[in-house]
PDB file of C-alpha atoms in Angstrom:
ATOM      1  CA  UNK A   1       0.000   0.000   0.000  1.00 47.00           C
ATOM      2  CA  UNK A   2       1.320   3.388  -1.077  1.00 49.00           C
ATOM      3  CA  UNK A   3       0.576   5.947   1.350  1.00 48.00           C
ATOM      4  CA  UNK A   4       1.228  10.107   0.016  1.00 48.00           C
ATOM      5  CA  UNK A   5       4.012  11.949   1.848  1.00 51.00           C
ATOM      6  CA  UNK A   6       3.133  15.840   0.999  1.00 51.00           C
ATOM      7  CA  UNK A   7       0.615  17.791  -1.290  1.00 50.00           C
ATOM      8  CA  UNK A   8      -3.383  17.450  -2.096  1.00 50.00           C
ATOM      9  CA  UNK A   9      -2.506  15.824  -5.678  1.00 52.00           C
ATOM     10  CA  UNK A  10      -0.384  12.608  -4.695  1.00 49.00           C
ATOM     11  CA  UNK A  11       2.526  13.413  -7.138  1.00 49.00           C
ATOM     12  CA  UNK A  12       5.273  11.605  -4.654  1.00 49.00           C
ATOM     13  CA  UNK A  13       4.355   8.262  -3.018  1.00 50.00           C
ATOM     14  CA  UNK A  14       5.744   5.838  -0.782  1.00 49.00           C
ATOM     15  CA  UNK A  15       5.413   2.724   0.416  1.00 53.00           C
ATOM     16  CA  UNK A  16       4.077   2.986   3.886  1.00 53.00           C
ATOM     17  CA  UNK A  17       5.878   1.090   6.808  1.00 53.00           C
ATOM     18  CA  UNK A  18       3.750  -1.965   9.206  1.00 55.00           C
ATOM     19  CA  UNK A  19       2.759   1.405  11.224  1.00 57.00           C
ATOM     20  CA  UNK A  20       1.763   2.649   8.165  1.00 56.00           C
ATOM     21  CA  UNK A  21       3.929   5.796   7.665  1.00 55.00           C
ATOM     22  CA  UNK A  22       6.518   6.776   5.114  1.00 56.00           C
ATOM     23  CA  UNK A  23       9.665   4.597   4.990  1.00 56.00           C
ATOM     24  CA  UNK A  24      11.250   6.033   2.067  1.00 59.00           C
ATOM     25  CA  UNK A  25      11.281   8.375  -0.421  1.00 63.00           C
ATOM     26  CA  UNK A  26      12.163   6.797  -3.472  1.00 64.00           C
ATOM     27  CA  UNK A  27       9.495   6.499  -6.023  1.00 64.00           C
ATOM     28  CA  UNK A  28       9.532   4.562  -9.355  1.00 64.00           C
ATOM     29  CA  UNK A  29       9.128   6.595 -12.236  1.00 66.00           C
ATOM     30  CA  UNK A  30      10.131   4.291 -15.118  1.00 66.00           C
ATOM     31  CA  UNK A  31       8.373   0.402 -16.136  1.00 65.00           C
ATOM     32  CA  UNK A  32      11.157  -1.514 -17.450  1.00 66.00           C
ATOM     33  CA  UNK A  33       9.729  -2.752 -20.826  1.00 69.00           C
ATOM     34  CA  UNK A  34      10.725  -6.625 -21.809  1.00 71.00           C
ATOM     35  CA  UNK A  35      13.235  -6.511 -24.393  1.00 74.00           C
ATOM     36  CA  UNK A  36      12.098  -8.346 -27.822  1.00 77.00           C
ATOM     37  CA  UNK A  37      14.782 -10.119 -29.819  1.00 81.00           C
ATOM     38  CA  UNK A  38      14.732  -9.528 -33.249  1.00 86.00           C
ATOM     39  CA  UNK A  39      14.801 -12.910 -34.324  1.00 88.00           C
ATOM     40  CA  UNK A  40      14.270 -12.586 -37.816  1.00 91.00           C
ATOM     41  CA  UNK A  41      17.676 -10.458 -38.143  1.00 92.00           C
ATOM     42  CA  UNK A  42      19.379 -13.021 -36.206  1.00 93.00           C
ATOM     43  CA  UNK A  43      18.150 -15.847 -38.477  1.00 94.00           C
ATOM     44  CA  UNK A  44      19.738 -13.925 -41.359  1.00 96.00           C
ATOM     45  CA  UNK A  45      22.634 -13.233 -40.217  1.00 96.00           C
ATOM     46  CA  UNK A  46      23.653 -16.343 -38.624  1.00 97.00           C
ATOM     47  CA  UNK A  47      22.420 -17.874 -42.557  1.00 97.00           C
ATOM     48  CA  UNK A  48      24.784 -15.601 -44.165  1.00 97.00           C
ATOM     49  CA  UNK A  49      27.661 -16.765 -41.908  1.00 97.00           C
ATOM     50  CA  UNK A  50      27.413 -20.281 -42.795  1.00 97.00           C
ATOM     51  CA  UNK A  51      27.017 -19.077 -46.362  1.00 97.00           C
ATOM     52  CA  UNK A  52      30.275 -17.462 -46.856  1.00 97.00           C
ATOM     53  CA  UNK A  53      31.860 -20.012 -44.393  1.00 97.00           C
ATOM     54  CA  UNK A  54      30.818 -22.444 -46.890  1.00 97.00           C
ATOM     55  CA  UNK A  55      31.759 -20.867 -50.084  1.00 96.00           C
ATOM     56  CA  UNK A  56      35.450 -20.313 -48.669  1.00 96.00           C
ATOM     57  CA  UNK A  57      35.595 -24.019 -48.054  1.00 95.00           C
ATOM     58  CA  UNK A  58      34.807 -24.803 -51.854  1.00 95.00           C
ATOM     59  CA  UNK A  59      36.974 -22.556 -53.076  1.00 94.00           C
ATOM     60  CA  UNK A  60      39.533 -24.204 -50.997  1.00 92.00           C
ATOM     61  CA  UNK A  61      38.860 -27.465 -52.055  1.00 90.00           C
ATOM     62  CA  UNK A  62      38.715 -26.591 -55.766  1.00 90.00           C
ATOM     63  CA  UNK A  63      42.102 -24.541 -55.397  1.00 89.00           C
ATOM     64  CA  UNK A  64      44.022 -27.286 -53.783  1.00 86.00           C
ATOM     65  CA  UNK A  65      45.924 -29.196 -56.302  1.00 82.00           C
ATOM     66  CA  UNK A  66      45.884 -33.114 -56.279  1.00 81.00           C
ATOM     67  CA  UNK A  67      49.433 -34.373 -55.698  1.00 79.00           C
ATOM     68  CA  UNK A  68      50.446 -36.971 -58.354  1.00 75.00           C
ATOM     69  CA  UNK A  69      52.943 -40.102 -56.953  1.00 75.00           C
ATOM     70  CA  UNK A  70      54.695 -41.784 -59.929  1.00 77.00           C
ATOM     71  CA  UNK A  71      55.411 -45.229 -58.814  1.00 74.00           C
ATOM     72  CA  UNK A  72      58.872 -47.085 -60.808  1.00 75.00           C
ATOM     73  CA  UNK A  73      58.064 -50.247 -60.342  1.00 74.00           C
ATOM     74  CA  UNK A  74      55.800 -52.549 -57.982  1.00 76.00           C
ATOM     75  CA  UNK A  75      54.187 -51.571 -54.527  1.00 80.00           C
ATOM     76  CA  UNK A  76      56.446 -52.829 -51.515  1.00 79.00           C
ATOM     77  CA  UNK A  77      54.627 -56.193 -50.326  1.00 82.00           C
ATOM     78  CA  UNK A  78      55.173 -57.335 -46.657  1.00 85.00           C
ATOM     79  CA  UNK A  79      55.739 -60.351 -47.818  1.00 85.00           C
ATOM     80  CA  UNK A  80      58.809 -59.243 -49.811  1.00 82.00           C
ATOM     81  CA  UNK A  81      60.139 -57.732 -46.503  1.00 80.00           C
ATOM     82  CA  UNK A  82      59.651 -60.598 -44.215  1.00 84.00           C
ATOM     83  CA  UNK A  83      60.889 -62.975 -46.529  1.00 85.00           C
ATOM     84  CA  UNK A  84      64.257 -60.850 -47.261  1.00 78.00           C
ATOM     85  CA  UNK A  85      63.303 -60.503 -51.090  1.00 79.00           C
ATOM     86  CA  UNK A  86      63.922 -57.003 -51.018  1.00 78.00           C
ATOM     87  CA  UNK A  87      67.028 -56.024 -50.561  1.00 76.00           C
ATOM     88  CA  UNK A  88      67.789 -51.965 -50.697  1.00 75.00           C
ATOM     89  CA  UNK A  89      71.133 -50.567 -52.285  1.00 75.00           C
ATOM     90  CA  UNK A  90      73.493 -49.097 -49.953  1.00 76.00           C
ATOM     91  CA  UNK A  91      74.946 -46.503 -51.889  1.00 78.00           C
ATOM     92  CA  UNK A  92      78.599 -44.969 -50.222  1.00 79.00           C
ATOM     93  CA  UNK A  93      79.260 -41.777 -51.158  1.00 84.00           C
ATOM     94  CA  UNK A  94      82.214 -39.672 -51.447  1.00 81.00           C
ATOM     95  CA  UNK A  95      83.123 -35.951 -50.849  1.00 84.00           C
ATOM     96  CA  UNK A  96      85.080 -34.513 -53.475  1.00 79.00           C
ATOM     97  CA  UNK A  97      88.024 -32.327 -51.442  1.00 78.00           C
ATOM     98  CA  UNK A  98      86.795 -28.992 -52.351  1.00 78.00           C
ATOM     99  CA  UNK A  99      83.083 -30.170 -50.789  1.00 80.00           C
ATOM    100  CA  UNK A 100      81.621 -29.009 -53.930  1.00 83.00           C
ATOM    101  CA  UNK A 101      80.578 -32.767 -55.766  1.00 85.00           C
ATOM    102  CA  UNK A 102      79.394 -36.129 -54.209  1.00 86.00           C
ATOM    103  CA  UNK A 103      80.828 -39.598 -56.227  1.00 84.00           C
ATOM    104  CA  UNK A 104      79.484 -42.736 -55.734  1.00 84.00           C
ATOM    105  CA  UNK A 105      78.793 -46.101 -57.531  1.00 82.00           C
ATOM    106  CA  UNK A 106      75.190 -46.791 -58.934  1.00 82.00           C
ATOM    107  CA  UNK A 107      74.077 -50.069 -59.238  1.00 79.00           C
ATOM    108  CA  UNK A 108      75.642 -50.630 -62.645  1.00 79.00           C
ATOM    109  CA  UNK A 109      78.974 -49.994 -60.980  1.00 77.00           C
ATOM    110  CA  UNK A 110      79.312 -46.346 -62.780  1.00 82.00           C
ATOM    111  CA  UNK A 111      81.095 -43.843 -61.110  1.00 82.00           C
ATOM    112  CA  UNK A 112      78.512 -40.919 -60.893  1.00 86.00           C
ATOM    113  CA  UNK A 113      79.186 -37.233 -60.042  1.00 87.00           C
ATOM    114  CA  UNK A 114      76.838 -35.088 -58.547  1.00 88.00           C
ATOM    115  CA  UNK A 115      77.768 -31.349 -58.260  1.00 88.00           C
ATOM    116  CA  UNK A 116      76.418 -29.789 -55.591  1.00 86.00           C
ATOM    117  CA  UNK A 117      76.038 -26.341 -56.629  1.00 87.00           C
ATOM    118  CA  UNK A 118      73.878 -26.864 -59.784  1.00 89.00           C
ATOM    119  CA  UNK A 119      72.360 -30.214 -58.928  1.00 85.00           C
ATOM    120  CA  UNK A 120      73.521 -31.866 -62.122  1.00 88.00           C
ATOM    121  CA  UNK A 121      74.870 -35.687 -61.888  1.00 87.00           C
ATOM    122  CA  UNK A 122      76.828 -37.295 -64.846  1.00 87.00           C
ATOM    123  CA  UNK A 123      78.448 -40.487 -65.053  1.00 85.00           C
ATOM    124  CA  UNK A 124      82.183 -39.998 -64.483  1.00 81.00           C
ATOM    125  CA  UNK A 125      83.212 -43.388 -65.144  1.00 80.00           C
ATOM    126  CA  UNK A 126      81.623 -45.976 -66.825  1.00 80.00           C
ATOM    127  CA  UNK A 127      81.267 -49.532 -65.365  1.00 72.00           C
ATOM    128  CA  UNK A 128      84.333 -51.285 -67.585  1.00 72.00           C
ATOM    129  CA  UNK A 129      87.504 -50.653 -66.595  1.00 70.00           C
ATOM    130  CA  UNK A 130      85.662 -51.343 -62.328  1.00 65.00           C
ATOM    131  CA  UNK A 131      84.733 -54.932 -63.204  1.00 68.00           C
ATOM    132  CA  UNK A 132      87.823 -56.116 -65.667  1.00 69.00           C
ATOM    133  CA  UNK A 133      90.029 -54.983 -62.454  1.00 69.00           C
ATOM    134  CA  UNK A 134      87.559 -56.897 -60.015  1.00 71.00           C
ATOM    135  CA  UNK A 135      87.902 -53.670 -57.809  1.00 72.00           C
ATOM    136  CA  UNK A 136      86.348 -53.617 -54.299  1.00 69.00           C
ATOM    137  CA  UNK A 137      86.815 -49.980 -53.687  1.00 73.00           C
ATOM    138  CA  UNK A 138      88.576 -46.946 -55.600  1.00 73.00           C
ATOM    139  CA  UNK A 139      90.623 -43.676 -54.842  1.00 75.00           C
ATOM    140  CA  UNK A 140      89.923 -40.793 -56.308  1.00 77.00           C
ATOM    141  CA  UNK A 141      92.289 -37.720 -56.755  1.00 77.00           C
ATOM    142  CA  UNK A 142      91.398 -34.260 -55.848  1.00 73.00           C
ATOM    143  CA  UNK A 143      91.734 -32.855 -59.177  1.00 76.00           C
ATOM    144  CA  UNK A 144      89.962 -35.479 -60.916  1.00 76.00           C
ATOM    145  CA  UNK A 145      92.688 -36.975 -63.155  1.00 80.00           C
ATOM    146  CA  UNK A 146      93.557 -40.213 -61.844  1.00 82.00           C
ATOM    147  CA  UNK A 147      91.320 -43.098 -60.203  1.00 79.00           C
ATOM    148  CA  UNK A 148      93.045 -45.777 -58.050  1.00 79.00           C
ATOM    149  CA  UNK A 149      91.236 -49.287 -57.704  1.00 76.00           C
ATOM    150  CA  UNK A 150      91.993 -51.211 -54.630  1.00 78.00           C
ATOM    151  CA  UNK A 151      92.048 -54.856 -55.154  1.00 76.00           C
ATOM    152  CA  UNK A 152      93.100 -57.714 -52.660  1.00 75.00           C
ATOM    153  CA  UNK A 153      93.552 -55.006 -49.667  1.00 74.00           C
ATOM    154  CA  UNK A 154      95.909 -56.433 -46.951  1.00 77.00           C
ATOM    155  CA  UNK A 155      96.693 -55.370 -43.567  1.00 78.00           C
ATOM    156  CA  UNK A 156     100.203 -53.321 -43.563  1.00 78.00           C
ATOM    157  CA  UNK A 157     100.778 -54.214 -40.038  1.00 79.00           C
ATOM    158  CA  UNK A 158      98.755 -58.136 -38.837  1.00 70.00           C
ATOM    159  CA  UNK A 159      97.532 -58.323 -35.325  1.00 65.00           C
TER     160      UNK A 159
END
């Protein structure tokens, strides 16, 4: 119960106390009005998100290149593995003395060189003069001119 605190026309009310008198003087001037959501903007918007979240996953997908593999020769089977069939080629490489070219023997017993700089490989020696020596290992010198094949190495000094 609201019980008037001054004046004939009631302007300023108060809630009255249990002895029914004025206990303060604040008043309420202002109904809070229920917010409405605009729900139909919402829709839209959230729609418009997924939209253009959409289309930049397309365009992603159509961008992206497929990567080709180019297979030489057959799949590895497990099979092969566990029965020893495959056997990988160890290749042993050398440094040239300037550390500008790589040599090592393919598996046609060539001597290959690979310079390092340009990325260019070429076949230094071919595989000849390796197997009519029977070689197990050559000696290269550092300007290129000679080749020394080791065959029947020994022990200098036997222990």
């Amino acid at each position: 119960m609201y019980a008037s605190t001054g004046g004939g026309n009631g302007a300023k009310r108060s809630p009255s106390g249990p002895t029914g008198g004025p206990t303060t003087d604040l008043v309420e001037l202002v109904e809070e009005e229920k917010e409405q959501k605009n729900w139909k903007g919402i829709i839209i918007a959230v729609l418009v998100i997924i939209l253009v979240a959409s289309c930049i996953v397309v365009a992603v997908i159509i961008v992206t290149p497929e990567e080709v593999i180019e297979r030489k020769g057959d799949k590895l089977s497990i099979e092969e593995l566990v029965n020893g069939a495959y056997q990988p080629y160890a290749v042993n490489p050398i440094w040239s003395k300037d550390g500008r070219s790589l040599l090592y023997k393919n598996q046609d017993d060539e001597l290959v060189v690979v310079e390092c700089d340009s990325n260019y490989s070429s076949i230094f020696l071919d595989s000849s003069p390796y197997r009519e020596s029977l070689a197990s290992d050559f000696l290269i010198s550092p300007d290129r001119s000679f080749i020394l094949f080791i065959h029947r190495r020994k022990k200098a000094i036997p222990h």
